Amino acid sequence: MDFSWTEHRFAGGALALDVANSVVLRIDPERSIDRFSVPEQMDAFPEAAMEFSTERALFGTLAPVVSENRKAFLVLREAIDGYFRAVVRGNENGGLLADLLEAVAGMLRRSASGSLEAATAHSALALLAEGEKKRLKLCGNCGWLFIDRSKNRSRTWCDMAVCGNRVKAARHYRRGRSVATGEKP
């Protein structure tokens, strides 16, 4: 299957969330796809992040994850996802925060400045410090984490053009079908 990193795949609003969202359909283990399980996709991520990430101006040029850091980088990704997903669900706890901080510290100790690993660690720390946690949400369609920066904090989907349209199209299809069959929508 052909795959490319597109603007939609950077809908999280922060590099750390975009990295966490590299697992597609995390909420459905039977259909879940880990984009970083394919080394070429992980290697292509930094270049796409430099083009599409909301935080691209903060980190500049990014080097791909070096082979000796890949395992620790995936630990960081899972710590980011686990902690911020718990925050959104109102289940924030000290253990998950400690896991995140340990993963960040370990990554900062072993990664070079200008690397995807270091930039992701810094992005996670910024999410903790900036008060953006109050704006974190889970997409109502795909389950990705995103920052709702709308004025009234009413966003439901990570990306209206993709997830929002899918939900609305499915709703329209169900309505049309129920009218044709005489069922209630």
PDB file of C-alpha atoms in Angstrom, residues 38-184:
ATOM      1  CA  VAL A  38       7.850   0.687   8.782  1.00  0.00           C
ATOM      2  CA  PRO A  39      11.348   2.233   9.036  1.00  0.00           C
ATOM      3  CA  GLU A  40      10.937   4.192   5.789  1.00  0.00           C
ATOM      4  CA  GLN A  41       7.799   5.866   7.131  1.00  0.00           C
ATOM      5  CA  MET A  42       9.541   6.822  10.369  1.00  0.00           C
ATOM      6  CA  ASP A  43      12.498   8.160   8.363  1.00  0.00           C
ATOM      7  CA  ALA A  44      10.192  10.260   6.135  1.00  0.00           C
ATOM      8  CA  PHE A  45       8.306  11.768   9.099  1.00  0.00           C
ATOM      9  CA  PRO A  46      10.811  14.575   9.954  1.00  0.00           C
ATOM     10  CA  GLU A  47      10.758  16.009   6.427  1.00  0.00           C
ATOM     11  CA  ALA A  48       6.948  16.022   6.422  1.00  0.00           C
ATOM     12  CA  ALA A  49       6.906  17.564   9.918  1.00  0.00           C
ATOM     13  CA  MET A  50       9.095  20.398   8.647  1.00  0.00           C
ATOM     14  CA  GLU A  51       6.444  21.090   6.016  1.00  0.00           C
ATOM     15  CA  PHE A  52       3.148  20.393   7.822  1.00  0.00           C
ATOM     16  CA  SER A  53       3.575  20.526  11.614  1.00  0.00           C
ATOM     17  CA  THR A  54       2.013  23.472  13.415  1.00  0.00           C
ATOM     18  CA  GLU A  55       5.242  23.844  15.411  1.00  0.00           C
ATOM     19  CA  ARG A  56       7.594  23.726  12.390  1.00  0.00           C
ATOM     20  CA  ALA A  57       8.840  27.283  13.013  1.00  0.00           C
ATOM     21  CA  LEU A  58       9.944  26.288  16.522  1.00  0.00           C
ATOM     22  CA  PHE A  59      12.231  23.406  15.594  1.00  0.00           C
ATOM     23  CA  GLY A  60      13.539  24.119  12.084  1.00  0.00           C
ATOM     24  CA  THR A  61      15.393  21.332  10.296  1.00  0.00           C
ATOM     25  CA  LEU A  62      14.849  17.883  11.799  1.00  0.00           C
ATOM     26  CA  ALA A  63      17.075  14.853  11.463  1.00  0.00           C
ATOM     27  CA  PRO A  64      15.475  11.390  11.383  1.00  0.00           C
ATOM     28  CA  VAL A  65      15.565   9.190  14.461  1.00  0.00           C
ATOM     29  CA  VAL A  66      18.937   7.435  14.684  1.00  0.00           C
ATOM     30  CA  SER A  67      18.746   3.646  14.810  1.00  0.00           C
ATOM     31  CA  GLU A  68      19.971   3.345  18.404  1.00  0.00           C
ATOM     32  CA  ASN A  69      17.181   5.707  19.579  1.00  0.00           C
ATOM     33  CA  ARG A  70      14.241   4.112  17.754  1.00  0.00           C
ATOM     34  CA  LYS A  71      13.113   1.917  20.635  1.00  0.00           C
ATOM     35  CA  ALA A  72      13.322   4.774  23.171  1.00  0.00           C
ATOM     36  CA  PHE A  73      11.551   7.081  20.700  1.00  0.00           C
ATOM     37  CA  LEU A  74       8.629   4.644  20.518  1.00  0.00           C
ATOM     38  CA  VAL A  75       8.562   4.537  24.331  1.00  0.00           C
ATOM     39  CA  LEU A  76       8.355   8.347  24.293  1.00  0.00           C
ATOM     40  CA  ARG A  77       5.536   8.228  21.730  1.00  0.00           C
ATOM     41  CA  GLU A  78       3.537   5.807  23.890  1.00  0.00           C
ATOM     42  CA  ALA A  79       4.168   7.875  27.040  1.00  0.00           C
ATOM     43  CA  ILE A  80       2.930  11.005  25.239  1.00  0.00           C
ATOM     44  CA  ASP A  81      -0.178   9.221  24.022  1.00  0.00           C
ATOM     45  CA  GLY A  82      -0.890   7.534  27.353  1.00  0.00           C
ATOM     46  CA  TYR A  83      -0.541  10.666  29.446  1.00  0.00           C
ATOM     47  CA  PHE A  84      -2.388  13.139  27.214  1.00  0.00           C
ATOM     48  CA  ARG A  85      -5.155  10.642  26.381  1.00  0.00           C
ATOM     49  CA  ALA A  86      -5.676  10.209  30.140  1.00  0.00           C
ATOM     50  CA  VAL A  87      -5.770  14.004  30.553  1.00  0.00           C
ATOM     51  CA  VAL A  88      -8.556  14.285  27.967  1.00  0.00           C
ATOM     52  CA  ARG A  89     -10.527  11.515  29.664  1.00  0.00           C
ATOM     53  CA  GLY A  90     -10.096  13.106  33.094  1.00  0.00           C
ATOM     54  CA  ASN A  91      -7.898  10.214  34.324  1.00  0.00           C
ATOM     55  CA  GLU A  92      -4.648  12.138  34.694  1.00  0.00           C
ATOM     56  CA  ASN A  93      -2.405  10.502  37.274  1.00  0.00           C
ATOM     57  CA  GLY A  94       1.079  10.809  38.689  1.00  0.00           C
ATOM     58  CA  GLY A  95       2.257   7.481  37.312  1.00  0.00           C
ATOM     59  CA  LEU A  96       1.526   8.431  33.713  1.00  0.00           C
ATOM     60  CA  LEU A  97       3.111  11.841  34.230  1.00  0.00           C
ATOM     61  CA  ALA A  98       6.209  10.178  35.705  1.00  0.00           C
ATOM     62  CA  ASP A  99       6.383   7.815  32.700  1.00  0.00           C
ATOM     63  CA  LEU A 100       6.180  10.777  30.342  1.00  0.00           C
ATOM     64  CA  LEU A 101       8.821  12.789  32.192  1.00  0.00           C
ATOM     65  CA  GLU A 102      11.173   9.773  32.364  1.00  0.00           C
ATOM     66  CA  ALA A 103      10.766   9.144  28.634  1.00  0.00           C
ATOM     67  CA  VAL A 104      11.369  12.836  27.864  1.00  0.00           C
ATOM     68  CA  ALA A 105      14.453  12.979  30.105  1.00  0.00           C
ATOM     69  CA  GLY A 106      15.882   9.793  28.608  1.00  0.00           C
ATOM     70  CA  MET A 107      15.307  11.037  25.081  1.00  0.00           C
ATOM     71  CA  LEU A 108      16.894  14.428  25.778  1.00  0.00           C
ATOM     72  CA  ARG A 109      19.944  12.732  27.302  1.00  0.00           C
ATOM     73  CA  ARG A 110      20.545  10.496  24.273  1.00  0.00           C
ATOM     74  CA  SER A 111      19.430  12.589  21.303  1.00  0.00           C
ATOM     75  CA  ALA A 112      21.193  15.296  19.359  1.00  0.00           C
ATOM     76  CA  SER A 113      19.886  18.813  19.090  1.00  0.00           C
ATOM     77  CA  GLY A 114      17.921  19.183  15.860  1.00  0.00           C
ATOM     78  CA  SER A 115      16.713  15.598  15.882  1.00  0.00           C
ATOM     79  CA  LEU A 116      13.108  14.493  15.695  1.00  0.00           C
ATOM     80  CA  GLU A 117      13.569  12.838  19.098  1.00  0.00           C
ATOM     81  CA  ALA A 118      14.699  16.046  20.822  1.00  0.00           C
ATOM     82  CA  ALA A 119      12.037  18.183  19.120  1.00  0.00           C
ATOM     83  CA  THR A 120       9.312  15.718  20.152  1.00  0.00           C
ATOM     84  CA  ALA A 121      10.531  15.730  23.745  1.00  0.00           C
ATOM     85  CA  HIS A 122      10.541  19.542  23.805  1.00  0.00           C
ATOM     86  CA  SER A 123       7.059  19.632  22.278  1.00  0.00           C
ATOM     87  CA  ALA A 124       5.744  17.300  24.994  1.00  0.00           C
ATOM     88  CA  LEU A 125       7.259  19.522  27.692  1.00  0.00           C
ATOM     89  CA  ALA A 126       5.694  22.596  26.087  1.00  0.00           C
ATOM     90  CA  LEU A 127       2.279  20.898  26.167  1.00  0.00           C
ATOM     91  CA  LEU A 128       2.736  20.314  29.877  1.00  0.00           C
ATOM     92  CA  ALA A 129       3.849  23.882  30.572  1.00  0.00           C
ATOM     93  CA  GLU A 130       1.666  26.028  28.320  1.00  0.00           C
ATOM     94  CA  GLY A 131      -1.742  25.207  29.704  1.00  0.00           C
ATOM     95  CA  GLU A 132      -2.749  23.687  26.356  1.00  0.00           C
ATOM     96  CA  LYS A 133      -3.866  20.596  28.260  1.00  0.00           C
ATOM     97  CA  LYS A 134      -7.259  22.259  28.780  1.00  0.00           C
ATOM     98  CA  ARG A 135      -7.719  22.396  25.007  1.00  0.00           C
ATOM     99  CA  LEU A 136      -6.800  18.776  24.301  1.00  0.00           C
ATOM    100  CA  LYS A 137      -9.452  16.578  22.718  1.00  0.00           C
ATOM    101  CA  LEU A 138      -9.882  13.212  21.058  1.00  0.00           C
ATOM    102  CA  CYS A 139     -11.239  13.160  17.516  1.00  0.00           C
ATOM    103  CA  GLY A 140     -14.804  11.855  17.434  1.00  0.00           C
ATOM    104  CA  ASN A 141     -14.000   9.825  14.318  1.00  0.00           C
ATOM    105  CA  CYS A 142     -10.441   8.477  14.425  1.00  0.00           C
ATOM    106  CA  GLY A 143      -9.511   8.953  18.089  1.00  0.00           C
ATOM    107  CA  TRP A 144      -6.427  11.089  17.406  1.00  0.00           C
ATOM    108  CA  LEU A 145      -5.323  13.639  19.979  1.00  0.00           C
ATOM    109  CA  PHE A 146      -5.552  17.291  18.948  1.00  0.00           C
ATOM    110  CA  ILE A 147      -5.509  20.782  20.410  1.00  0.00           C
ATOM    111  CA  ASP A 148      -8.792  22.629  19.952  1.00  0.00           C
ATOM    112  CA  ARG A 149      -7.727  26.194  19.296  1.00  0.00           C
ATOM    113  CA  SER A 150     -11.175  27.358  18.159  1.00  0.00           C
ATOM    114  CA  LYS A 151     -12.560  30.382  20.012  1.00  0.00           C
ATOM    115  CA  ASN A 152     -15.430  28.502  21.612  1.00  0.00           C
ATOM    116  CA  ARG A 153     -13.560  25.180  21.960  1.00  0.00           C
ATOM    117  CA  SER A 154     -16.228  23.372  19.961  1.00  0.00           C
ATOM    118  CA  ARG A 155     -14.123  21.309  17.537  1.00  0.00           C
ATOM    119  CA  THR A 156     -15.160  17.670  17.428  1.00  0.00           C
ATOM    120  CA  TRP A 157     -12.748  16.321  14.817  1.00  0.00           C
ATOM    121  CA  CYS A 158      -9.005  16.489  14.349  1.00  0.00           C
ATOM    122  CA  ASP A 159      -9.546  17.649  10.771  1.00  0.00           C
ATOM    123  CA  MET A 160     -12.881  18.795   9.368  1.00  0.00           C
ATOM    124  CA  ALA A 161     -11.813  18.060   5.794  1.00  0.00           C
ATOM    125  CA  VAL A 162     -11.191  14.378   6.547  1.00  0.00           C
ATOM    126  CA  CYS A 163     -12.805  13.114   9.749  1.00  0.00           C
ATOM    127  CA  GLY A 164     -15.598  15.685   9.846  1.00  0.00           C
ATOM    128  CA  ASN A 165     -16.583  14.952   6.267  1.00  0.00           C
ATOM    129  CA  ARG A 166     -16.537  11.189   6.878  1.00  0.00           C
ATOM    130  CA  VAL A 167     -18.879  11.500   9.844  1.00  0.00           C
ATOM    131  CA  LYS A 168     -21.209  13.873   8.022  1.00  0.00           C
ATOM    132  CA  ALA A 169     -21.244  11.709   4.877  1.00  0.00           C
ATOM    133  CA  ALA A 170     -22.064   8.610   6.933  1.00  0.00           C
ATOM    134  CA  ARG A 171     -24.885  10.476   8.685  1.00  0.00           C
ATOM    135  CA  HIS A 172     -26.249  11.663   5.323  1.00  0.00           C
ATOM    136  CA  TYR A 173     -26.080   8.115   3.947  1.00  0.00           C
ATOM    137  CA  ARG A 174     -27.957   6.723   6.966  1.00  0.00           C
ATOM    138  CA  ARG A 175     -30.646   9.410   6.655  1.00  0.00           C
ATOM    139  CA  GLY A 176     -31.136   8.742   2.943  1.00  0.00           C
ATOM    140  CA  ARG A 177     -31.267   5.038   3.524  1.00  0.00           C
ATOM    141  CA  SER A 178     -33.780   5.341   6.370  1.00  0.00           C
ATOM    142  CA  VAL A 179     -36.046   7.529   4.214  1.00  0.00           C
ATOM    143  CA  ALA A 180     -35.888   4.967   1.401  1.00  0.00           C
ATOM    144  CA  THR A 181     -36.655   2.036   3.709  1.00  0.00           C
ATOM    145  CA  GLY A 182     -39.082   3.869   6.000  1.00  0.00           C
ATOM    146  CA  GLU A 183     -36.905   3.257   9.082  1.00  0.00           C
ATOM    147  CA  LYS A 184     -36.096   5.857  11.717  1.00  0.00           C
TER     148      LYS A 184
END
